[in-house]
Short mmCIF file of C-alpha atoms and ligand atoms in Angstrom, two decimals:
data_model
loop_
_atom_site.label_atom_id
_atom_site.label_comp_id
_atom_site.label_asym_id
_atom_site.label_seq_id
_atom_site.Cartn_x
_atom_site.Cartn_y
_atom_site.Cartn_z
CA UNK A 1 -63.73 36.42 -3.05
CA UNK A 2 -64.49 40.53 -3.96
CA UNK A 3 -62.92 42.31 -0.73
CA UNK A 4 -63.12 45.95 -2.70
CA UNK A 5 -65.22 47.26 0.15
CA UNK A 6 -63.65 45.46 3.11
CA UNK A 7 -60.87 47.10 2.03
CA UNK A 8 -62.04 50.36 1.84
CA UNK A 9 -63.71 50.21 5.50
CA UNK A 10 -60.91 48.91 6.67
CA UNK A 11 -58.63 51.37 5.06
CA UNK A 12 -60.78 54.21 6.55
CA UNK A 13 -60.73 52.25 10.20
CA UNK A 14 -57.43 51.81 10.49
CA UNK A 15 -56.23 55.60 9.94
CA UNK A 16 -58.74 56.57 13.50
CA UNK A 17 -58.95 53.41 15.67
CA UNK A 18 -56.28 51.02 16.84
CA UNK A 19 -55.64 48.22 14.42
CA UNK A 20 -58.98 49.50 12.65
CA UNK A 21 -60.95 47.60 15.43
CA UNK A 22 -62.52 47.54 18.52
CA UNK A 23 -61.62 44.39 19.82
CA UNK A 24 -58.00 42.30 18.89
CA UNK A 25 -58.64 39.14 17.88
CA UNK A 26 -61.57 40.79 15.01
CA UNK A 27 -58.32 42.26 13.62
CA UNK A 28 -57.42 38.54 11.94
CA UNK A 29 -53.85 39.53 13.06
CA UNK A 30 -53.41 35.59 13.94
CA UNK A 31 -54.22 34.10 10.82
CA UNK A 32 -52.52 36.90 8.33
CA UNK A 33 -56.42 37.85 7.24
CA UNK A 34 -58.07 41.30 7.39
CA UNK A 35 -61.17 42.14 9.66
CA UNK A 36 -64.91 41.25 7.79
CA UNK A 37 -67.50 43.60 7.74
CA UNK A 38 -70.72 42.55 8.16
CA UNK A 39 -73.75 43.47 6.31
CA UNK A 40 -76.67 40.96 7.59
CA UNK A 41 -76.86 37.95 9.03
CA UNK A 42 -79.69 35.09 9.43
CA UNK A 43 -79.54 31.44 11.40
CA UNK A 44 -75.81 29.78 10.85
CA UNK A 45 -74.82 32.38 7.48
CA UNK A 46 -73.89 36.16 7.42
CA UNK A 47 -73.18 38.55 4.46
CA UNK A 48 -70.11 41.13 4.42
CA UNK A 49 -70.87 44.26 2.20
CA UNK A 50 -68.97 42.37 -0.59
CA UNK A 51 -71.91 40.27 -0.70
CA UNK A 52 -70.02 37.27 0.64
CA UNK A 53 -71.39 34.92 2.43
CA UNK A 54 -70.16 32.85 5.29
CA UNK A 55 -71.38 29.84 6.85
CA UNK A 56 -70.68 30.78 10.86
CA UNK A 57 -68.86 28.70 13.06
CA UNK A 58 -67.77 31.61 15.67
CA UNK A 59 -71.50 32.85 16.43
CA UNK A 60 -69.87 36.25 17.84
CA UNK A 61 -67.62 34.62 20.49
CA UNK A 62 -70.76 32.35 21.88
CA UNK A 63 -73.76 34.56 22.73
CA UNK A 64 -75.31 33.61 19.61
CA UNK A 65 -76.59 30.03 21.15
CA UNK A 66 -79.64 30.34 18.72
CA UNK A 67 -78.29 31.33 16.03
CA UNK A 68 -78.02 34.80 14.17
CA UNK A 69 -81.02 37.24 13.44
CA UNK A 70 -83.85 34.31 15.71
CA UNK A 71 -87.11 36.02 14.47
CA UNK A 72 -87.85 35.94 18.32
CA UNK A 73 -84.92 37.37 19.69
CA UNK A 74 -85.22 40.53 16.47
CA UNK A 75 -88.81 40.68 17.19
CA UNK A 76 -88.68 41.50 21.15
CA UNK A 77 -85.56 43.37 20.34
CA UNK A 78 -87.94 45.60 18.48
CA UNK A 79 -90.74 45.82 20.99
CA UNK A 80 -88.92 46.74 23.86
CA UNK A 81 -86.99 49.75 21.66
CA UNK A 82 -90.34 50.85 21.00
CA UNK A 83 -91.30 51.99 24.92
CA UNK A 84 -87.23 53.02 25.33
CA UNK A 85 -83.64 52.03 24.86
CA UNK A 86 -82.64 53.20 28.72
CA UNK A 87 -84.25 54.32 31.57
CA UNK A 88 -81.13 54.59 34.61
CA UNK A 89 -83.81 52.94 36.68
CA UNK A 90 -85.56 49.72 37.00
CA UNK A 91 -87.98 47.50 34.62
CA UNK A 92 -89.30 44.16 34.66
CA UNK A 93 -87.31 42.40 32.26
CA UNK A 94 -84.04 42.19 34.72
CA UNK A 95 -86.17 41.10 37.74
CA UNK A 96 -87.81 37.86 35.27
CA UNK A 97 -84.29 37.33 33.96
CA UNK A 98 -82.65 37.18 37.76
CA UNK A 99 -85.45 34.92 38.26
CA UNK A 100 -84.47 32.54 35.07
CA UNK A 101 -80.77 32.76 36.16
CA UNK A 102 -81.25 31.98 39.55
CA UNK A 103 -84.04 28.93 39.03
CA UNK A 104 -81.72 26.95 37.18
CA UNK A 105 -78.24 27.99 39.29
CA UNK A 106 -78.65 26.78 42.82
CA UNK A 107 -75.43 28.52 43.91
CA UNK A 108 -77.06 31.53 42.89
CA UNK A 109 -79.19 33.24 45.38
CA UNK A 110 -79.30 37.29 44.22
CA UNK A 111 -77.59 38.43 40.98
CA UNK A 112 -76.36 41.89 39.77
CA UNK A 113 -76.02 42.74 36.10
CA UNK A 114 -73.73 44.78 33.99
CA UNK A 115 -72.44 45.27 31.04
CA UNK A 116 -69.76 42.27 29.98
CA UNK A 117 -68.12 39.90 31.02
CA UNK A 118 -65.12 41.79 32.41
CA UNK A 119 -67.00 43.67 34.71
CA UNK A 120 -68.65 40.80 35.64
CA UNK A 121 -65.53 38.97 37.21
CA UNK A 122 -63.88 42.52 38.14
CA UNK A 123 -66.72 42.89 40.15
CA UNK A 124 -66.62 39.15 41.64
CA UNK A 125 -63.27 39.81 42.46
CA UNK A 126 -63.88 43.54 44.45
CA UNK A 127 -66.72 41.23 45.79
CA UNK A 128 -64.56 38.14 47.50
CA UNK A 129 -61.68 41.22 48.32
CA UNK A 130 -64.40 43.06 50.53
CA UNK A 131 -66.05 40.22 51.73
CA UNK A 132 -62.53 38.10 53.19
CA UNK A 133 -60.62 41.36 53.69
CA UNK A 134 -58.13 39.63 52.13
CA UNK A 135 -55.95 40.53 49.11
CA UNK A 136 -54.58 37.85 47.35
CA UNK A 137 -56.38 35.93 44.04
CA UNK A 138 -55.54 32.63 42.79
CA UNK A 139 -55.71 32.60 38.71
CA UNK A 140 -55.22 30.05 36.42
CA UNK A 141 -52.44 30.38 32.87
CA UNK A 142 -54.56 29.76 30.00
CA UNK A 143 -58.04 31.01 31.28
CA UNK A 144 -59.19 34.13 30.38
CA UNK A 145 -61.61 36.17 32.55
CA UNK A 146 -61.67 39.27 30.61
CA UNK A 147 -59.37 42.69 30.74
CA UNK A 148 -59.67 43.79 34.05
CA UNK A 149 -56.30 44.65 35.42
CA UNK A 150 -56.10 42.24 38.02
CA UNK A 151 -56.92 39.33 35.71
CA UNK A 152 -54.35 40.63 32.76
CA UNK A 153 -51.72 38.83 34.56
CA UNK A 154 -49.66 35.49 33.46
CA UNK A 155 -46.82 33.48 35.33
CA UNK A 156 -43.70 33.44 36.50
CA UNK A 157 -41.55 30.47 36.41
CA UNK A 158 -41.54 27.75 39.41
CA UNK A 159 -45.11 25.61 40.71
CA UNK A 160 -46.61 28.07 42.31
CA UNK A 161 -46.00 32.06 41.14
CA UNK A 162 -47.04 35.76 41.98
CA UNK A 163 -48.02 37.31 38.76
CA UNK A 164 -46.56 39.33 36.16
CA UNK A 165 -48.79 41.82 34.00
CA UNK A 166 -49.34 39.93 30.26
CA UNK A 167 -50.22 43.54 29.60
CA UNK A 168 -48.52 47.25 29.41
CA UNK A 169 -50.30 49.30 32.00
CA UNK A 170 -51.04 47.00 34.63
CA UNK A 171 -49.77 47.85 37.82
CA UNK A 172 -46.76 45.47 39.73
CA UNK A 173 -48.40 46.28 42.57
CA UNK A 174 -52.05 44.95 40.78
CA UNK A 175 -50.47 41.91 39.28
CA UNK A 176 -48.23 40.93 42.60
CA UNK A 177 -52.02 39.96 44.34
CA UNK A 178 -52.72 37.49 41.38
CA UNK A 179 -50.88 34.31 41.96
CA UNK A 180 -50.78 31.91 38.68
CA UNK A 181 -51.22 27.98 39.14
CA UNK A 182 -50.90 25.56 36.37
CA UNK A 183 -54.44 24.14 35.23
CA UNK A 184 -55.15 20.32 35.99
CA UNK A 185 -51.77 20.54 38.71
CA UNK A 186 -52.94 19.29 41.78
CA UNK A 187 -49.43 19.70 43.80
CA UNK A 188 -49.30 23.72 42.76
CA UNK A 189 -53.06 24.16 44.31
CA UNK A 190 -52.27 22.59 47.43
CA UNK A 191 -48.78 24.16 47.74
CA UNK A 192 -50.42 27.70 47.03
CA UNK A 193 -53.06 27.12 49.76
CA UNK A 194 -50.68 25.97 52.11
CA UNK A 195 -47.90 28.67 51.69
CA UNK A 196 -50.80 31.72 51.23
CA UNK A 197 -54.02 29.98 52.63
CA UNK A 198 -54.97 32.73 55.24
CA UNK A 199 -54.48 35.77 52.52
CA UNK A 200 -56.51 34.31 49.71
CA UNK A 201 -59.48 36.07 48.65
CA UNK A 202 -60.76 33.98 45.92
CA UNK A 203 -59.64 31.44 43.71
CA UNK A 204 -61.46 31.91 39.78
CA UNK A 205 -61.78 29.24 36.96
CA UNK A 206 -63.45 28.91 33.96
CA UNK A 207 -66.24 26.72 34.04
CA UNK A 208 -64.22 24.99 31.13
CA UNK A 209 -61.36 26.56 29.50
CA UNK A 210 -62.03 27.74 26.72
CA UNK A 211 -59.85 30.99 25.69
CA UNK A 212 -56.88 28.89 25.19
CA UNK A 213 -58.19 26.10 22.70
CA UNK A 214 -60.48 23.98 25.34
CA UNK A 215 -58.85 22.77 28.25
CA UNK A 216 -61.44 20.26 29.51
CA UNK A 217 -60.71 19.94 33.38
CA UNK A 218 -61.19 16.75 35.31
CA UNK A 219 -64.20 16.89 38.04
CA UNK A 220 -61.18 15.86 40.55
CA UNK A 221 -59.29 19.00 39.99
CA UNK A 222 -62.89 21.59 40.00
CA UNK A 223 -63.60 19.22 43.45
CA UNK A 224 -59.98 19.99 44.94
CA UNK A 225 -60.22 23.55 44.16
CA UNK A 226 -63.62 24.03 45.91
CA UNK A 227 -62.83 21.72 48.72
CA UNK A 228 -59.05 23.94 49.09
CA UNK A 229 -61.04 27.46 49.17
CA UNK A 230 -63.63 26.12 51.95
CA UNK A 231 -60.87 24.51 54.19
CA UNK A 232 -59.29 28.04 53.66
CA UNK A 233 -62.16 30.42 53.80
CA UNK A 234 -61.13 31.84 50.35
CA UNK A 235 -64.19 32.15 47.78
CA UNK A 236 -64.51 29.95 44.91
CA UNK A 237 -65.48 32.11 41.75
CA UNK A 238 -66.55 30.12 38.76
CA UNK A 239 -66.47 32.21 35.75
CA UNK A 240 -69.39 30.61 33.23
CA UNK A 241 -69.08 33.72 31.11
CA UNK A 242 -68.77 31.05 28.15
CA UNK A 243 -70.03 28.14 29.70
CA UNK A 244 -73.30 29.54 31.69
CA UNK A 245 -75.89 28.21 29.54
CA UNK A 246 -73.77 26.95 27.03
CA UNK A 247 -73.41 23.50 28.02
CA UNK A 248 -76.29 23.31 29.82
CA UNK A 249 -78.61 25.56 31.77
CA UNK A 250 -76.65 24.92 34.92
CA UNK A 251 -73.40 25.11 32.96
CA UNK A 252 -70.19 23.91 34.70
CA UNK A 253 -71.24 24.46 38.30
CA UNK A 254 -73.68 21.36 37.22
CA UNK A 255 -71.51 19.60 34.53
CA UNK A 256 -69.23 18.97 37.30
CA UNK A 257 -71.39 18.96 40.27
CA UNK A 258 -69.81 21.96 41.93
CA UNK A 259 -71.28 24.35 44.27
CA UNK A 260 -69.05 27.76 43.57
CA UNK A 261 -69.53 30.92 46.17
CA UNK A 262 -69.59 33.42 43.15
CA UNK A 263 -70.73 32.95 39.60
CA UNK A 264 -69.97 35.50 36.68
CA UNK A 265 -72.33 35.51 33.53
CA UNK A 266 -71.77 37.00 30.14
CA UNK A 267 -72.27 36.17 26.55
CA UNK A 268 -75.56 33.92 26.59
CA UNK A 269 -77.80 35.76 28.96
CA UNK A 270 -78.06 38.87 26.57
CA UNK A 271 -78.99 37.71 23.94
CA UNK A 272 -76.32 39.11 21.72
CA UNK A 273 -76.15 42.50 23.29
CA UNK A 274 -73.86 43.46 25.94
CA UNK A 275 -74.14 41.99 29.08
CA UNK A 276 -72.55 40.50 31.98
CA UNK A 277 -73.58 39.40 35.99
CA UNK A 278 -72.50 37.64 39.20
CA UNK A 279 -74.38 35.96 41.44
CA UNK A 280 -73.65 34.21 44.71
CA UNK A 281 -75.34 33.61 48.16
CA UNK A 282 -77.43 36.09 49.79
CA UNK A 283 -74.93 36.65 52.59
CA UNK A 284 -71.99 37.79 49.80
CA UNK A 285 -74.18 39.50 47.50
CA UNK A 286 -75.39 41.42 50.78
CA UNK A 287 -71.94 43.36 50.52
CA UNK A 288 -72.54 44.93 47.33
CA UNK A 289 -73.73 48.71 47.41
CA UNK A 290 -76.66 49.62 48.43
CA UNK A 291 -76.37 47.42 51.14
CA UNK A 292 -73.34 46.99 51.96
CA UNK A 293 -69.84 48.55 51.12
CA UNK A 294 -68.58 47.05 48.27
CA UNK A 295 -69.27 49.81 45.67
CA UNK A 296 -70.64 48.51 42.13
CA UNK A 297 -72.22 50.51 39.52
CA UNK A 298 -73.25 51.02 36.24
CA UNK A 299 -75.45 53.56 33.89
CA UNK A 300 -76.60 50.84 31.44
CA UNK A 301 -76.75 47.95 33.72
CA UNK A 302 -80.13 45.91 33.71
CA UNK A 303 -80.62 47.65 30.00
CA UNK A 304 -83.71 46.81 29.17
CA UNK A 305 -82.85 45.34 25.61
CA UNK A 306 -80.14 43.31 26.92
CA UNK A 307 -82.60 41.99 29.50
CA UNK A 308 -85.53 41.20 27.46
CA UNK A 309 -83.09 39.74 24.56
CA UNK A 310 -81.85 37.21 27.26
CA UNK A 311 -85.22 36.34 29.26
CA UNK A 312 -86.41 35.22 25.72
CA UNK A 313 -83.28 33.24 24.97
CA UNK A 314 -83.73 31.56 27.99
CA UNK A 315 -86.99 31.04 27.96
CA UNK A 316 -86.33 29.50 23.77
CA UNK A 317 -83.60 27.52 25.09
CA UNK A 318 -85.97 25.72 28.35
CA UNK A 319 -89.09 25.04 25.28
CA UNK A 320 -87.36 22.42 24.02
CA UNK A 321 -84.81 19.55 24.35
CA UNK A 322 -81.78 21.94 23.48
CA UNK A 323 -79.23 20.87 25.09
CA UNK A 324 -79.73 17.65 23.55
CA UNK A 325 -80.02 19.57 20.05
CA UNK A 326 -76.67 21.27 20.74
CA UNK A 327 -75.07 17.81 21.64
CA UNK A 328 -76.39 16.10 18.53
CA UNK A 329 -74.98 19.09 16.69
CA UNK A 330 -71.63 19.31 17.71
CA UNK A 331 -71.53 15.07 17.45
CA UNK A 332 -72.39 15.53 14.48
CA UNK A 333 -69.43 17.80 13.45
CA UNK A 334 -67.37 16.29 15.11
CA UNK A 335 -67.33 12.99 13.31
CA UNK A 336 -68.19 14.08 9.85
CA UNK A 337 -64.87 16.46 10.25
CA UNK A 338 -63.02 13.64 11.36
CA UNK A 339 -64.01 11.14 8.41
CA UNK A 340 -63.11 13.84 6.11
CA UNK A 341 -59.74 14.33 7.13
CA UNK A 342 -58.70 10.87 7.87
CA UNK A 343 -60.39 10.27 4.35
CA UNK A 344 -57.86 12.97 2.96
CA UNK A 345 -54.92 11.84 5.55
CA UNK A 346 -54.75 15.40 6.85
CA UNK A 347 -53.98 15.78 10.77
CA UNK A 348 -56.79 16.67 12.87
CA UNK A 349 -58.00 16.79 16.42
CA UNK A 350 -61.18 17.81 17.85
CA UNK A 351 -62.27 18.42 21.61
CA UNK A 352 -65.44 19.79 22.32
CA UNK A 353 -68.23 20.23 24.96
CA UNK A 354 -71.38 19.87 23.66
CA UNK A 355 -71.66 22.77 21.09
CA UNK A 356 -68.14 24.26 22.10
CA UNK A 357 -65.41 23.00 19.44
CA UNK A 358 -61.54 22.90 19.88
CA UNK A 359 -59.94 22.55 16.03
CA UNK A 360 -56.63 21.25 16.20
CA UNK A 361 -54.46 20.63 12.78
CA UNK A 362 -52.64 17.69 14.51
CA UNK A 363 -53.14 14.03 15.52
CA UNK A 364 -54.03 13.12 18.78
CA UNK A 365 -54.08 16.23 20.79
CA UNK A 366 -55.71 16.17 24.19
CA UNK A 367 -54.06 19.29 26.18
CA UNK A 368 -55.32 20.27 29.22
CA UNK A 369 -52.95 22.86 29.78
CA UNK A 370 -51.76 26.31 27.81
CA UNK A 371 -48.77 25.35 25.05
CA UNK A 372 -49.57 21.74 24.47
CA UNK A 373 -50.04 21.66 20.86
CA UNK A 374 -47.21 22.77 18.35
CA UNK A 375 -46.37 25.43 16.29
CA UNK A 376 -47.07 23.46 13.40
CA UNK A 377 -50.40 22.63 14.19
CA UNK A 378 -51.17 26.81 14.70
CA UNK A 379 -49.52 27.63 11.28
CA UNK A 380 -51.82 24.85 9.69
CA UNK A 381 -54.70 26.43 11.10
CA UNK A 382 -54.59 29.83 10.56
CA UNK A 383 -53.97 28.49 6.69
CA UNK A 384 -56.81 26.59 7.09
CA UNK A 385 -58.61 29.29 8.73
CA UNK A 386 -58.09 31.50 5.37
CA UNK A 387 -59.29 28.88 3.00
CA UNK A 388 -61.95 27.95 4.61
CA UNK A 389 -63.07 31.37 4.42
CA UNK A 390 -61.84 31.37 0.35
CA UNK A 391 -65.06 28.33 0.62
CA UNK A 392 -67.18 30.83 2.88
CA UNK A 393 -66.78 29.49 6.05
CA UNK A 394 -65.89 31.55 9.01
CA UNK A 395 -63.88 29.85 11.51
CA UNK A 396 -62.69 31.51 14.60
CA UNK A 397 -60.11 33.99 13.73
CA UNK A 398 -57.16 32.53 15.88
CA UNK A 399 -56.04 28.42 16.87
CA UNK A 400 -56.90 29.63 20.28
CA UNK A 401 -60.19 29.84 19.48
CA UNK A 402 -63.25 27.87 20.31
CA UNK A 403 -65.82 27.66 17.63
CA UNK A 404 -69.74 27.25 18.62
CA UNK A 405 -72.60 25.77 17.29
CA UNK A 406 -75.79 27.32 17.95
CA UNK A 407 -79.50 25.86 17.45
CA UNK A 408 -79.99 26.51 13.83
CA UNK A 409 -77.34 24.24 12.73
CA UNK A 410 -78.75 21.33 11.70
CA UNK A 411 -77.65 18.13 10.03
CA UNK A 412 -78.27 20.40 6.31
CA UNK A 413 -75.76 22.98 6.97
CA UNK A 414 -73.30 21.23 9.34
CA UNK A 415 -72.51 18.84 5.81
CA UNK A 416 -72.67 22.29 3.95
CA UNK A 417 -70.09 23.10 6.18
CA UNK A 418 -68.08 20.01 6.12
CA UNK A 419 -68.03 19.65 2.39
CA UNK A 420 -67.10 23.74 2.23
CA UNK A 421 -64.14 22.50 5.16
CA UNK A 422 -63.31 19.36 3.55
CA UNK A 423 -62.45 21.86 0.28
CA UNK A 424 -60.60 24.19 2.36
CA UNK A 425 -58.39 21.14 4.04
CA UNK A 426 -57.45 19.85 0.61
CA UNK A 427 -55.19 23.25 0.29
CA UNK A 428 -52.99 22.64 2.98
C1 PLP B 501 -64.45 33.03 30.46
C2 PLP B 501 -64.53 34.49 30.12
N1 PLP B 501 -64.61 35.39 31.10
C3 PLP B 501 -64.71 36.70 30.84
C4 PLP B 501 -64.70 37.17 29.55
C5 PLP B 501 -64.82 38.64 29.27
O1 PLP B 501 -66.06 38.90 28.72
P1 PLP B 501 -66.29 40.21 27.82
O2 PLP B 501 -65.55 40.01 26.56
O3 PLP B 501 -67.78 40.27 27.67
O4 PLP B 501 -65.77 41.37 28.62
C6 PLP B 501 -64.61 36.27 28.50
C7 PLP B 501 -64.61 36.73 27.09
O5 PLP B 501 -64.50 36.02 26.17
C8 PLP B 501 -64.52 34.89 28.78
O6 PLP B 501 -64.43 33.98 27.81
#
């Protein structure tokens, strides 16, 4: 593998931005590796500008649900920059993609856009605070709901725990209003409601954790949580930044047969370019500016080529059967990954939703909470995660880490991939 002009780039980055990039986890920190740099990309490969190639098993952190470079996606990409990248006022594309979102999301009466997921739920959250005039959110260890300060928070010690920041520069005073349960703990939810029931604004989940390895939920525990916040008046936020149209086109709310008060959107819905929303019932969304007087803004919300990227995503992925696809898919990996390690006697464990995929380098792991598999098993990976890119195949770049599927895999490259995995595993 030729990294001369990696190295160079990276060289160059890392002298004027932090860790020479502009997210974390691209850093490869985790696994010991050093960020790629990507030339070109097309269906389930990309190309560095080494002139490697990489069989893709991260699809940028999930938006890419069809796959890299989709002639359709490129092609209205291009059309719509033709007329204008920006306006700061309205077009079409975000009223027919409101529409698509709110057809297939029942929960969902209006929608807002902006521009990620972070200011999707930091918005949700101002949202519940100014519609309860209460204070106090209920978050989850292990679940992720982006970098807004409020959300940068992890917990204390004892069932049920006020906040401390998980990051410098994050207020006490910001992280005391985030209370921390433990995921899948049915005592600490009930306890919390009971001891702080009349102060809770909102109470946010992922649709299924998935920024901690996947930590698949039972439909009990997503049932208790919206029955708790109803008895309680607190709002129920379901955060389907990675799950909204990812494991269905109703997501979680309909995987588990929930109806949430507010929904936040990322990833998917854009197509690949930045992009984030929340929708809820017409008599929340009715406090959001400029109606009501929960102040919400942004210059490039609604872009246009974020807008017309994800109306034709959606509309690709309601042509044909692809959820069932995307099942088939990740089946498909699952068990030829399996067979290959059991054939080589080399620990493994997969969990996975549909096209969402939990690697685990040990036997029998089924966590549902944070810290449930052992160091062993993240050492293992992040080796495996280097050889496997030694074979070309780009795994996420941390055991945390959920890898994706998208609609151009297909039974050809998923055995590429295995065989190119299969490699990889015999190294460690
Ligand atoms: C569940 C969830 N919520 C929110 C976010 C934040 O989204 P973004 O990275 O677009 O700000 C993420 C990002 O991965 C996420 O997985």
């Amino acid at each position: 593998m030729k990294l001369e002009n990696t190295e160079l780039y990276f060289d160059r980055a890392k002298k004027i931005m932090p860790g020479g990039v502009s997210s974390p986890v691209r850093s490869m920190n985790a696994t010991g590796g050093i960020p790629l740099y990507i030339k070109n990309s097309s269906g389930v490969t990309f190309n560095d500008i080494d002139d490697n190639t990489y069989y893709d098993l991260c699809m940028s952190f999930g938006p890419l649900i069809l796959g890299h470079s989709h002639p359709r996606i490129v092609d209205t990409i291009q059309k719509v920059a033709i007329d204008g990248t920006s306006f700061g006022t309205c077009t079409t594309y975000e009223v027919e993609l409101a529409e698509k979102i709110i057809e297939q999301h029942p929960s969902t009466d209006w929608i807002r856009f902006v521009n990620s997921g972070t200011e999707a739920v930091m918005s949700a959250i101002r949202l519940a605070r100014g519609y309860t005039s209460r204070d106090l959110i209920l978050k989850f260890a292990g679940c992720y709901h982006g970098h807004a300060d409020s959300m940068l928070v992890k917990s204390g010690s004892g069932l049920v725990t006020f906040g401390l920041s998980s990051s410098a520069g994050v207020p006490e005073d910001t992280s005391k209003n985030t209370i921390i349960l433990k995921l899948g703990d049915h005592e600490a939810l009930k306890k919390a409601f009971e001891i702080f029931g009349d102060r809770i604004a909102a109470i946010i989940i992922e649709g299924i954790p998935a920024n901690n390895g996947l930590l698949i939920q039972s439909s009990e525990f997503m049932h208790l949580i919206q029955t708790l916040a109803k008895k309680n008046g607190a709002l129920f936020i379901l955060d389907e930044v990675i799950t909204g149209f990812r494991i269905g086109s109703g997501g979680a709310a309909a995987y588990y047969n929930i109806q949430p008060d507010i929904v936040t959107f990322g990833k998917i819905i854009g197509g690949g370019l930045p992009v984030g929303a929340y929708g809820g019932r017409k008599e929340l969304m009715d406090t959001i500016a400029p109606l009501g007087p929960v102040y919400q803004a942004g210059t490039l919300s609604g872009n246009p080529l974020a807008m017309a990227a994800g109306n034709e995503v959606l509309s690709i992925l309601s042509e044909k059967n692809a959820y069932e696809i995307l099942e088939n898919n990740g089946a498909l990996f699952e068990n030829m990954m399996i067979e290959e390690f059991d054939k080589n006697s080399k620990p493994l464990s997969i969990r996975r939703v549909g096209s969402i995929i939990w690697i685990i380098m040990e036997e029998d792991a089924k966590p549902t909470q944070p810290n449930m598999i052992s160091d062993n098993a993240v050492i293992k990976y992040n080796q495996f995660h280097n050889l496997s890119l030694e074979n070309g195949v780009y795994l996420p770049p941390s055991a945390f880490e959920v890898a994706f599927l998208s609609l151009s895999h297909n039974e050809h490259s998923i055995s590429n991939i295995i065989d190119k995995m299969s490699k990889a595993g015999e190294g460690l």
